[in-house]
mmCIF file of C-alpha atoms in Angstrom:
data_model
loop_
_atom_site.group_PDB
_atom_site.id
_atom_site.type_symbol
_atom_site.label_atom_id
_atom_site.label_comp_id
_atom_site.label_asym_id
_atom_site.label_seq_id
_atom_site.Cartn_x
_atom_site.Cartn_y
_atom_site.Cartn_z
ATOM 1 C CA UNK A 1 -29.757 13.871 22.354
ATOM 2 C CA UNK A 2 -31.832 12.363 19.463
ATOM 3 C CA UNK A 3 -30.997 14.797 17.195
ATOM 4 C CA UNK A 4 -27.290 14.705 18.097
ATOM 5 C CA UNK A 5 -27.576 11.039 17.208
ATOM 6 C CA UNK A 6 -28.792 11.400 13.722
ATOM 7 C CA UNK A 7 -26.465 13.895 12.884
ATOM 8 C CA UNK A 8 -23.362 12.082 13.905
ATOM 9 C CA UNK A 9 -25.142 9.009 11.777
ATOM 10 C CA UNK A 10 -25.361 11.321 8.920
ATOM 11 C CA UNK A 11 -21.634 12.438 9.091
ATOM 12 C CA UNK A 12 -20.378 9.150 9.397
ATOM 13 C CA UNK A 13 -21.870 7.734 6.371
ATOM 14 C CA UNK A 14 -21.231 10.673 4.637
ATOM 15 C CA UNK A 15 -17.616 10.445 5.559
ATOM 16 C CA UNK A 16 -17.680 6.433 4.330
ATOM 17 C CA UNK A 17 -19.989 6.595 1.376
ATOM 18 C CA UNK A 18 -20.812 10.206 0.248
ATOM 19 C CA UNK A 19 -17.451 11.548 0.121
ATOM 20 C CA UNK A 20 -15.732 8.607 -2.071
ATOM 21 C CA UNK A 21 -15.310 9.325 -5.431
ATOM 22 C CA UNK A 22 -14.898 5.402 -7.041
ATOM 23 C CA UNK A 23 -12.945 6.487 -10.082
ATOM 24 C CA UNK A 24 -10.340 6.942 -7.060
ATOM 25 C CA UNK A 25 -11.065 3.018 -5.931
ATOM 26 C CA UNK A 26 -10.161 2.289 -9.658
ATOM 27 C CA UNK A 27 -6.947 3.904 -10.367
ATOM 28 C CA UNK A 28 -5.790 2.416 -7.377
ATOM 29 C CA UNK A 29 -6.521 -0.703 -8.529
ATOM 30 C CA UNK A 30 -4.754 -0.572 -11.702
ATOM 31 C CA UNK A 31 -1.385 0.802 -10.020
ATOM 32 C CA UNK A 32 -1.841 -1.543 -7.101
ATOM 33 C CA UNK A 33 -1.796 -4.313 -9.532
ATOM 34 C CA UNK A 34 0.661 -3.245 -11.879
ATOM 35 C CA UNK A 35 3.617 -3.637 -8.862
ATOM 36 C CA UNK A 36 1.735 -6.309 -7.416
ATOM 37 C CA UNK A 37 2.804 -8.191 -11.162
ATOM 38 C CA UNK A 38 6.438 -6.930 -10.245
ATOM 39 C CA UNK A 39 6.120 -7.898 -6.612
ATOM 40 C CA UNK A 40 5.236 -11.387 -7.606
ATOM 41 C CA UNK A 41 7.390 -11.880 -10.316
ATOM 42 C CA UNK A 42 10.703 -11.349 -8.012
ATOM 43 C CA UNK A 43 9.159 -13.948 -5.752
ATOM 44 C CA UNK A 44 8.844 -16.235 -8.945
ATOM 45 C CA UNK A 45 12.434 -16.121 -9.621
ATOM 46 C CA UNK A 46 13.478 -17.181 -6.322
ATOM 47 C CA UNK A 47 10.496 -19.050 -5.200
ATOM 48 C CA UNK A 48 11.480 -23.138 -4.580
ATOM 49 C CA UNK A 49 14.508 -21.073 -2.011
ATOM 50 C CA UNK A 50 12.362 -18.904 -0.288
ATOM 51 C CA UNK A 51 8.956 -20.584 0.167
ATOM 52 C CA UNK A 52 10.007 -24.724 -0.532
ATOM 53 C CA UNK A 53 10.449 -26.973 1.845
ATOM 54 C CA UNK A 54 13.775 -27.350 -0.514
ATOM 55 C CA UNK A 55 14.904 -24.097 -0.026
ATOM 56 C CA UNK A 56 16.515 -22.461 3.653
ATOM 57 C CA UNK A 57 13.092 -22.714 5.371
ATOM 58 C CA UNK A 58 11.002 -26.033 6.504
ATOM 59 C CA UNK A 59 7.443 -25.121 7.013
ATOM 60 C CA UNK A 60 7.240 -26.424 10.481
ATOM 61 C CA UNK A 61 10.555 -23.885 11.444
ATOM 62 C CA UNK A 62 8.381 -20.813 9.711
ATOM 63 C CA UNK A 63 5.251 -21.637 12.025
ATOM 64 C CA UNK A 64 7.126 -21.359 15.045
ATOM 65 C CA UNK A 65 9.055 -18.262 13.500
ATOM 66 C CA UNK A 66 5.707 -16.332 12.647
ATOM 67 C CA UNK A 67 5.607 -12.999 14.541
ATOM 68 C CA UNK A 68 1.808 -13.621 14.508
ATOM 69 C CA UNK A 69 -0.389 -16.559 14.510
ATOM 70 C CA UNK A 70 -1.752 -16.692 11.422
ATOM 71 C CA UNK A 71 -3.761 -19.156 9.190
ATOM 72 C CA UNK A 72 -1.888 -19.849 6.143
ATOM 73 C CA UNK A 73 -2.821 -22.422 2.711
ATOM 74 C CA UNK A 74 1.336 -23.585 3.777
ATOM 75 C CA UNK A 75 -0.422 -25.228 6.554
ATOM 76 C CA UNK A 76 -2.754 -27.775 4.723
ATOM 77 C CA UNK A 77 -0.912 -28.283 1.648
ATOM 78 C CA UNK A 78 3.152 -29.403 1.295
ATOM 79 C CA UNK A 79 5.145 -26.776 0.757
ATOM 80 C CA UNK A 80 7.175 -28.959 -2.486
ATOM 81 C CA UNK A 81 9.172 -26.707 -5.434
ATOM 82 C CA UNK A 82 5.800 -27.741 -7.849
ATOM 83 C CA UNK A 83 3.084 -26.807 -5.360
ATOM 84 C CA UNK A 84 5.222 -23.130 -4.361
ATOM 85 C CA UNK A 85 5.373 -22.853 -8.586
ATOM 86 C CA UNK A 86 1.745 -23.308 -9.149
ATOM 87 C CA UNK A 87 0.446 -21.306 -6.521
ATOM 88 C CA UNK A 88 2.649 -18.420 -6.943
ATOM 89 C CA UNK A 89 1.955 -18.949 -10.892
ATOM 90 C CA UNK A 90 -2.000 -18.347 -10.103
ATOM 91 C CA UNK A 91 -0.976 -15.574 -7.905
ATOM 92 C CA UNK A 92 0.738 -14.144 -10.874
ATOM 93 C CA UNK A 93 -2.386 -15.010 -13.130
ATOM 94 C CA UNK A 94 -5.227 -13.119 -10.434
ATOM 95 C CA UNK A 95 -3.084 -9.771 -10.128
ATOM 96 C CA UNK A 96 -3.070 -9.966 -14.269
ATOM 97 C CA UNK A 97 -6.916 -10.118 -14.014
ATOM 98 C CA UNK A 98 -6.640 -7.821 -10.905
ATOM 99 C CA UNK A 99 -4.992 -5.310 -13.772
ATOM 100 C CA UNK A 100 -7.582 -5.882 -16.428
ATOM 101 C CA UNK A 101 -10.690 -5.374 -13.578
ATOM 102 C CA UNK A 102 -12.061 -9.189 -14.254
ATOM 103 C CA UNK A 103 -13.821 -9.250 -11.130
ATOM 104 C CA UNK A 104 -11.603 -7.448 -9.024
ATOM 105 C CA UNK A 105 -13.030 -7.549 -5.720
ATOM 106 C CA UNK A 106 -13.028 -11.645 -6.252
ATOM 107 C CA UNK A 107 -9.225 -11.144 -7.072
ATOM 108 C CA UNK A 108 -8.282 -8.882 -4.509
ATOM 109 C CA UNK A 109 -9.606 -11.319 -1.895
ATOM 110 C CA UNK A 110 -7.670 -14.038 -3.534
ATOM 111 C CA UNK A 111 -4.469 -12.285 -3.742
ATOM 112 C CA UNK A 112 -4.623 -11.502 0.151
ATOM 113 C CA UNK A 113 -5.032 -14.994 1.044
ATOM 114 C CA UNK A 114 -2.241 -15.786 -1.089
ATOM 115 C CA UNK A 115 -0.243 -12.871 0.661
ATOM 116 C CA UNK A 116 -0.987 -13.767 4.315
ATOM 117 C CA UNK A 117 0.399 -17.700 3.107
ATOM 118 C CA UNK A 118 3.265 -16.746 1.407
ATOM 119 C CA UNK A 119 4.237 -14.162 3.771
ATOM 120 C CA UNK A 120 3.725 -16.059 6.746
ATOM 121 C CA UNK A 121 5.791 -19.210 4.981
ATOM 122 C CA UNK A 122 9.118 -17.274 5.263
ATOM 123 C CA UNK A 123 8.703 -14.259 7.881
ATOM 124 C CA UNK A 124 12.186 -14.165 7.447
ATOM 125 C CA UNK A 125 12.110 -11.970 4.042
ATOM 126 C CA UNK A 126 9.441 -9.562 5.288
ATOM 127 C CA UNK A 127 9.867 -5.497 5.749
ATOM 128 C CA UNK A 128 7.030 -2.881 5.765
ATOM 129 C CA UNK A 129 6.885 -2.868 2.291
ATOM 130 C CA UNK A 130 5.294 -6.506 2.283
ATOM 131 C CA UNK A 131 3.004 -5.532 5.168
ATOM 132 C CA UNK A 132 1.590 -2.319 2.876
ATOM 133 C CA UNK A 133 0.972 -4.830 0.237
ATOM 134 C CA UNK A 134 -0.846 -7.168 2.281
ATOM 135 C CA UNK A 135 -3.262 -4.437 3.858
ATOM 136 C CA UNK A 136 -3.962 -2.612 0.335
ATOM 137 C CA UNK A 137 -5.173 -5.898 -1.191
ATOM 138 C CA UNK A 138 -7.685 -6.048 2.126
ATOM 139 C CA UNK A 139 -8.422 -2.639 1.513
ATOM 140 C CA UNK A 140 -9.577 -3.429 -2.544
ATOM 141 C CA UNK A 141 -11.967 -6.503 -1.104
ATOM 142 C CA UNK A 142 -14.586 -3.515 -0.418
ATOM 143 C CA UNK A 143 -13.362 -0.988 -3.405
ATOM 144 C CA UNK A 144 -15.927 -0.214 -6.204
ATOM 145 C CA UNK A 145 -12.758 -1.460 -7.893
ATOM 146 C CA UNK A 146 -14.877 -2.764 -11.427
ATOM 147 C CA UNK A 147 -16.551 0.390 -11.619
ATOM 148 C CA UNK A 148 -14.469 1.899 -15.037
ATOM 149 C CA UNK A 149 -11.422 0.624 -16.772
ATOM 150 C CA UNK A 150 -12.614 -2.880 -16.204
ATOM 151 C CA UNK A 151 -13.624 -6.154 -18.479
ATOM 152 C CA UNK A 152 -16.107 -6.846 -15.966
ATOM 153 C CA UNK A 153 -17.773 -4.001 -16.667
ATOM 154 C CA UNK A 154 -17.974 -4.704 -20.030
ATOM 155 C CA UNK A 155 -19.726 -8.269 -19.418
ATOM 156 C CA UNK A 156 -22.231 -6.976 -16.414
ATOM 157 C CA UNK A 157 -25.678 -5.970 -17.706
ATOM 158 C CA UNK A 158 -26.473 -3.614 -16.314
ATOM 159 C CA UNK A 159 -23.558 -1.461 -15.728
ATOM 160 C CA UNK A 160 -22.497 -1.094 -12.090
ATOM 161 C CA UNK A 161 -24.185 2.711 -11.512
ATOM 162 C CA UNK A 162 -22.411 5.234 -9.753
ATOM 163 C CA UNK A 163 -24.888 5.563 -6.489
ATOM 164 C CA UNK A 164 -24.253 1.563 -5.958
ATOM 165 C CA UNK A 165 -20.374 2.185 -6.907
ATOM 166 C CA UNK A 166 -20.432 5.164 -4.140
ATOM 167 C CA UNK A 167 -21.951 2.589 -1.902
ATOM 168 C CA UNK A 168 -19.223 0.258 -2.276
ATOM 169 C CA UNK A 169 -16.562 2.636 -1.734
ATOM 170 C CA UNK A 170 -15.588 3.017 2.018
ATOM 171 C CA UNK A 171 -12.867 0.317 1.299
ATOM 172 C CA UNK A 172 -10.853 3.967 -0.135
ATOM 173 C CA UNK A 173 -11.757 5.389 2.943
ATOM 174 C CA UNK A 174 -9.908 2.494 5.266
ATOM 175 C CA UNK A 175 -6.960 2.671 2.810
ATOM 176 C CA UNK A 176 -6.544 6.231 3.150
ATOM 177 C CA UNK A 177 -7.178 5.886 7.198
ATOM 178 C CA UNK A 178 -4.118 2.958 7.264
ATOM 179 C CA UNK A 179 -1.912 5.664 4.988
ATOM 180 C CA UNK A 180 -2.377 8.452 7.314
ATOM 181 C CA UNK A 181 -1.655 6.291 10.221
ATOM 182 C CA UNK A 182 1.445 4.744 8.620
ATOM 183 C CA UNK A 183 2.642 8.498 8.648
ATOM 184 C CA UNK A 184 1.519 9.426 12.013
ATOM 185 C CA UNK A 185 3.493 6.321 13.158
ATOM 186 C CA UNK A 186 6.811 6.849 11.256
ATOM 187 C CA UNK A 187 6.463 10.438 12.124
ATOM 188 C CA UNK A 188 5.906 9.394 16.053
ATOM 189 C CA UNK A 189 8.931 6.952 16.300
ATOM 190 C CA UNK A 190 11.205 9.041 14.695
ATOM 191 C CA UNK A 191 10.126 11.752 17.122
ATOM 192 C CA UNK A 192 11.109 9.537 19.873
ATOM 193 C CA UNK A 193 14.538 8.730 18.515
ATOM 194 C CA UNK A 194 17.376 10.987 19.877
ATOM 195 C CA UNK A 195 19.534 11.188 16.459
ATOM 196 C CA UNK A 196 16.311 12.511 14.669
ATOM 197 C CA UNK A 197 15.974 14.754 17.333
ATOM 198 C CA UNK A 198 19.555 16.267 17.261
ATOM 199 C CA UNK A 199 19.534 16.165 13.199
ATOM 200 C CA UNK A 200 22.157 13.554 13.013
ATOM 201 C CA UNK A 201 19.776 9.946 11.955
ATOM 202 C CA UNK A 202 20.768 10.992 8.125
ATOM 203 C CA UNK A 203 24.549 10.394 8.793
ATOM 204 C CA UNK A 204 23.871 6.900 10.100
ATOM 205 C CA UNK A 205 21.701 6.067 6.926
ATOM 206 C CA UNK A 206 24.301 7.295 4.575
ATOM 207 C CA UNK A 207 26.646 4.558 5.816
ATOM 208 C CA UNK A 208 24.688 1.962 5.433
ATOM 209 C CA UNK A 209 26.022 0.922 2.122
ATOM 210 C CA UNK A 210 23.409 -2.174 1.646
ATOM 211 C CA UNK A 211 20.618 0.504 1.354
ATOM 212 C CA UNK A 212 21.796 3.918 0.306
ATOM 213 C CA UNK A 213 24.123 5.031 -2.368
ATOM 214 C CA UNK A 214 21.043 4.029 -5.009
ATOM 215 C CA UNK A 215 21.674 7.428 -7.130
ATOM 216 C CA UNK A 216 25.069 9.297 -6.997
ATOM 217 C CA UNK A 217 24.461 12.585 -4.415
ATOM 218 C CA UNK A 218 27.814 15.240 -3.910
ATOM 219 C CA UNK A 219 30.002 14.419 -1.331
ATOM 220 C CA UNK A 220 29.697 17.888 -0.203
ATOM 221 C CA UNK A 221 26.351 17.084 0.988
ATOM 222 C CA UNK A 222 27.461 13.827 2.737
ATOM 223 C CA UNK A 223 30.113 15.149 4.733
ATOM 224 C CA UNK A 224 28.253 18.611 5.536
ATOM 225 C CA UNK A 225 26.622 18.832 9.130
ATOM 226 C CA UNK A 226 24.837 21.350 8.097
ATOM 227 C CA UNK A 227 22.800 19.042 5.355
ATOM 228 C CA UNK A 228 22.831 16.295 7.100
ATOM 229 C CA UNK A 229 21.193 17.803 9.803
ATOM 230 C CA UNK A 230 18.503 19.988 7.588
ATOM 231 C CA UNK A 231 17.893 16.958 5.571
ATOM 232 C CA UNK A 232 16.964 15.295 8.528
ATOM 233 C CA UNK A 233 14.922 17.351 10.088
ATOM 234 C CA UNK A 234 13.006 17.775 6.765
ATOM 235 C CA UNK A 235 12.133 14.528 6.448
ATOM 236 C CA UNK A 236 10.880 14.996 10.249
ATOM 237 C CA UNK A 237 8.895 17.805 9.311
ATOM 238 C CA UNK A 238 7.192 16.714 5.862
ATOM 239 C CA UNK A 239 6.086 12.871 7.646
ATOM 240 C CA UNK A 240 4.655 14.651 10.945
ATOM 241 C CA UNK A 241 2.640 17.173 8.586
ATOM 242 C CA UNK A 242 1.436 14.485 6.317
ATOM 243 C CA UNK A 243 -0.942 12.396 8.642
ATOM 244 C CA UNK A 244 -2.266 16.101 9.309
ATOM 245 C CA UNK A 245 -2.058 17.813 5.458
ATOM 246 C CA UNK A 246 -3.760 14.971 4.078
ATOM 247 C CA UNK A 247 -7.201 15.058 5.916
ATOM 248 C CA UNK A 248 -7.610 18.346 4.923
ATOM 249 C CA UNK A 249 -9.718 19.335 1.917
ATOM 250 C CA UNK A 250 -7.441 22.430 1.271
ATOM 251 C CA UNK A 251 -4.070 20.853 1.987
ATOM 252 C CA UNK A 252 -4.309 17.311 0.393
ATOM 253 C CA UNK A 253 -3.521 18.308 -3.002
ATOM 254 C CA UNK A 254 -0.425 19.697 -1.788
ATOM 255 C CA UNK A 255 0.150 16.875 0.797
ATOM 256 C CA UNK A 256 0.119 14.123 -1.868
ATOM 257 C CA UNK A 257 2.047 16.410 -4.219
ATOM 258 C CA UNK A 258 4.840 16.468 -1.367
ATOM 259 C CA UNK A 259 4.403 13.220 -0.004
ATOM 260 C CA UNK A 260 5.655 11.851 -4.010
ATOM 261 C CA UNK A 261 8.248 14.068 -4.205
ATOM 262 C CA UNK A 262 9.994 12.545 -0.587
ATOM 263 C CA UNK A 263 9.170 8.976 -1.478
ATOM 264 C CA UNK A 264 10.930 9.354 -5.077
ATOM 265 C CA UNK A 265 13.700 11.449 -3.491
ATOM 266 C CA UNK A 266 14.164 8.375 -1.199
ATOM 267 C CA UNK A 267 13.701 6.289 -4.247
ATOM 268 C CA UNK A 268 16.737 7.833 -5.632
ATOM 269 C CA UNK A 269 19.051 7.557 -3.281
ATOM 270 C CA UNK A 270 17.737 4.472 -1.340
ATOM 271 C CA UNK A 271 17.643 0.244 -2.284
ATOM 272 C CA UNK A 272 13.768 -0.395 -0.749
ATOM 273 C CA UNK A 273 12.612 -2.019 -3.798
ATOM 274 C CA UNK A 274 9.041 -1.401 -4.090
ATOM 275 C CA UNK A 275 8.220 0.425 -0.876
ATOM 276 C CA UNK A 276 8.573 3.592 -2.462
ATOM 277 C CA UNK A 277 6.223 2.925 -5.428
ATOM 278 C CA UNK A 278 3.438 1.181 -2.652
ATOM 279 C CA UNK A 279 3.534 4.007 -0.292
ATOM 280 C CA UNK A 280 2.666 6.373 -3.498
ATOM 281 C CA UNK A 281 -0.306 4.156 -4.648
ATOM 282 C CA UNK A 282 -1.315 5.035 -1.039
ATOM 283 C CA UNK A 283 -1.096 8.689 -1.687
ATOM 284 C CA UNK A 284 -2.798 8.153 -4.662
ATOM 285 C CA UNK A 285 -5.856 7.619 -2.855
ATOM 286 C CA UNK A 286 -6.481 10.699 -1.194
ATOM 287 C CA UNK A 287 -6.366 12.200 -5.495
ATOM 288 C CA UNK A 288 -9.794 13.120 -6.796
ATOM 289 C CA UNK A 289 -9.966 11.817 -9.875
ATOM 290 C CA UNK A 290 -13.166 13.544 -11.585
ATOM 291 C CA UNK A 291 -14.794 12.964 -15.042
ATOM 292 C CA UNK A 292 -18.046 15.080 -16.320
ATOM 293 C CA UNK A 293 -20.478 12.202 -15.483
ATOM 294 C CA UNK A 294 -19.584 11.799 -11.594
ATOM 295 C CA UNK A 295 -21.293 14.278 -9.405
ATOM 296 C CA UNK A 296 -19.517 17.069 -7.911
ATOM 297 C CA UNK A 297 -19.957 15.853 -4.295
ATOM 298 C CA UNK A 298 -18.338 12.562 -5.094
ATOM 299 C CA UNK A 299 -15.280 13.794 -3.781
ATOM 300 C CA UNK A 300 -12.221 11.862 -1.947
#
C-alpha cells in the first residue's frame, strides 16, 4: 500500500511539474496578451455605455443581475465615465506589460481582478468567449510566464533557471485541463441535442444572419442536405475526439493541428469576435515548444 502511495505521488508531480515544458507557459503569454490588447481596446471604445453608471446599466441593477455572486472593484468604487476610463486605461497599460513579460505573473493577477469587475459590472454583454478570457488570465497567475521573451528577465539577477521555471509550471497544466474540458462539454451538449443528432443543427446556424454569413460559402452547400448534415456531424466528431486526441502524446500534434483548422473554419464563416482566436491560444498549450537548452523530458 506504501509503495502504491509513492508511486501515485511520483506520477502526479510528474504530471504537474516534470512534464511542463515553460517555453509553452511563455508563448501563451505573449498570444494571450496580444488579444487581450484587442479585447480591451473594443471595451475602450464603448466603455462610459457599457460599464458607467451613465450608460444602460446602474451598478446596483448589475449586482442583482450577476449570474454569480461575485466580488467586484464596481462595488467599492463609483462606477462614473472617468473612473470606468482610468481603470480600463490601466487595464490596457498591464496587458501591454503582460506582452512585454514585465512581471507577468503580477500582471496576470491584475488583469483577472480587473476581468471578474468589469465582467460582473454588465453580465449583460458576456458569452463564453469572455468566460475563456477570464479563466486563462487565472491560469497565467501560476505560469513560469517571465521565463524567456521577457524584460523581467532581463532585470532579474540571476536568471529565473529552468528547474525553478519547471517548478512553476503546473499553471499550463490547469489551462490545458479547462481546454480539454471545454471540449468534452461542447462535445457532451451537442450530443444531447436532437438536431445534432439527426445532422440538421447546421441549417439552423446558417439562418442566423447576426452570426453567420462572415465569409461568402456556395449556396450549393447551404441548401444541400447532404452538407448540411456531414458538416454537422463533423463538427460532432472532431469536438468529441478532441478532449480525447489531445491527452495523448501520439495524437496531440494532430489534435491541435485539427482543432485550428475548425476554429478558423468557424472563424470564416462565423461573427464570434475573438472566441475563435482564445480557444486557439488554448490549443496552443498542449504545443511543445523546444529549444537546444531545455531538456528533452520537459515536454507538454
Amino acid at each position: 500500500m506504501t509503495s502504491l502511495i509513492s508511486h501515485l505521488n511520483r506520477a502526479y508531480d510528474r504530471f504537474l511539474f516534470g512534464s511542463c515544458n515553460p517555453l509553452t507557459c511563455v508563448l501563451v503569454r505573449v498570444t494571450y496578451a496580444a488579444l487581450l490588447i484587442v479585447y480591451v481596446g473594443v471595451w475602450m471604445l464603448d466603455g462610459t455605455k457599457w460599464f458607467s453608471d451613465a450608460g444602460v446599466l446602474q451598478a446596483a441593477t448589475a449586482q442583482v443581475l450577476s449570474p454569480t455572486p461575485a466580488e467586484s472593484i464596481f462595488q467599492w468604487i463609483p462606477s462614473t465615465p472617468w473612473v470606468i476610463n482610468t481603470c480600463l486605461g490601466i487595464l490596457m497599460l498591464q496587458s501591454v506589460c503582460l506582452l512585454l513579460g514585465i512581471y507577468s505573473r503580477f500582471q496576470a493577477a491584475c488583469i483577472f481582478v480587473w476581468l471578474v469587475s468589469f465582467q460582473y459590472r454588465n453580465p449583460l454583454i458576456l458569452d463564453g468567449e469572455d468566460t475563456v478570457f477570464r479563466l486563462f488570465a487565472f491560469c497565467l497567475i501560476f505560469m513560469s510566464t517571465d521565463y524567456a521573451w521577457s524584460l523581467s528577465r532581463r532585470w532579474r539577477r540571476p536568471p529565473l533557471s529552468l528547474v525553478d521555471a519547471v517548478s512553476q509550471s503546473w499553471g499550463l497544466r490547469l489551462m490545458q485541463i479547462h481546454v480539454v474540458l471545454i471540449y468534452a462539454s461542447a462535445a457532451w451538449n451537442k450530443l444531447l441535442g436532437p438536431t445534432w443528432q439527426d445532422g440538421s443543427a447546421m441549417f439552423y446556424v446558417y439562418q442566423m444572419e447576426d452570426l453567420f454569413g462572415r465569409g461568402p460559402l456556395p449556396i450549393s452547400v447551404l441548401e444541400s442536405e447532404f452538407m448540411v448534415r456531414t458538416v454537422t456531424w463533423a463538427v460532432l466528431v472532431v469536438e468529441s475526439i478532441l478532449p480525447i486526441a489531445l491527452c495523448v502524446r501520439r495524437t496531440r500534434f494532430v489534435a491541435v493541428g485539427v482543432g485550428i483548422m475548425l476554429h478558423l473554419s468557424m472563424e470564416y464563416a462565423m461573427n464570434l469576435f475573438l472566441f475563435q482566436w482564445i480557444m486557439i491560444v488554448g490549443l496552443l498549450s498542449f504545443v511543445d515548444v523546444r529549444r537546444d537548452r531545455a531538456p528533452s523530458d520537459c515536454r507538454t
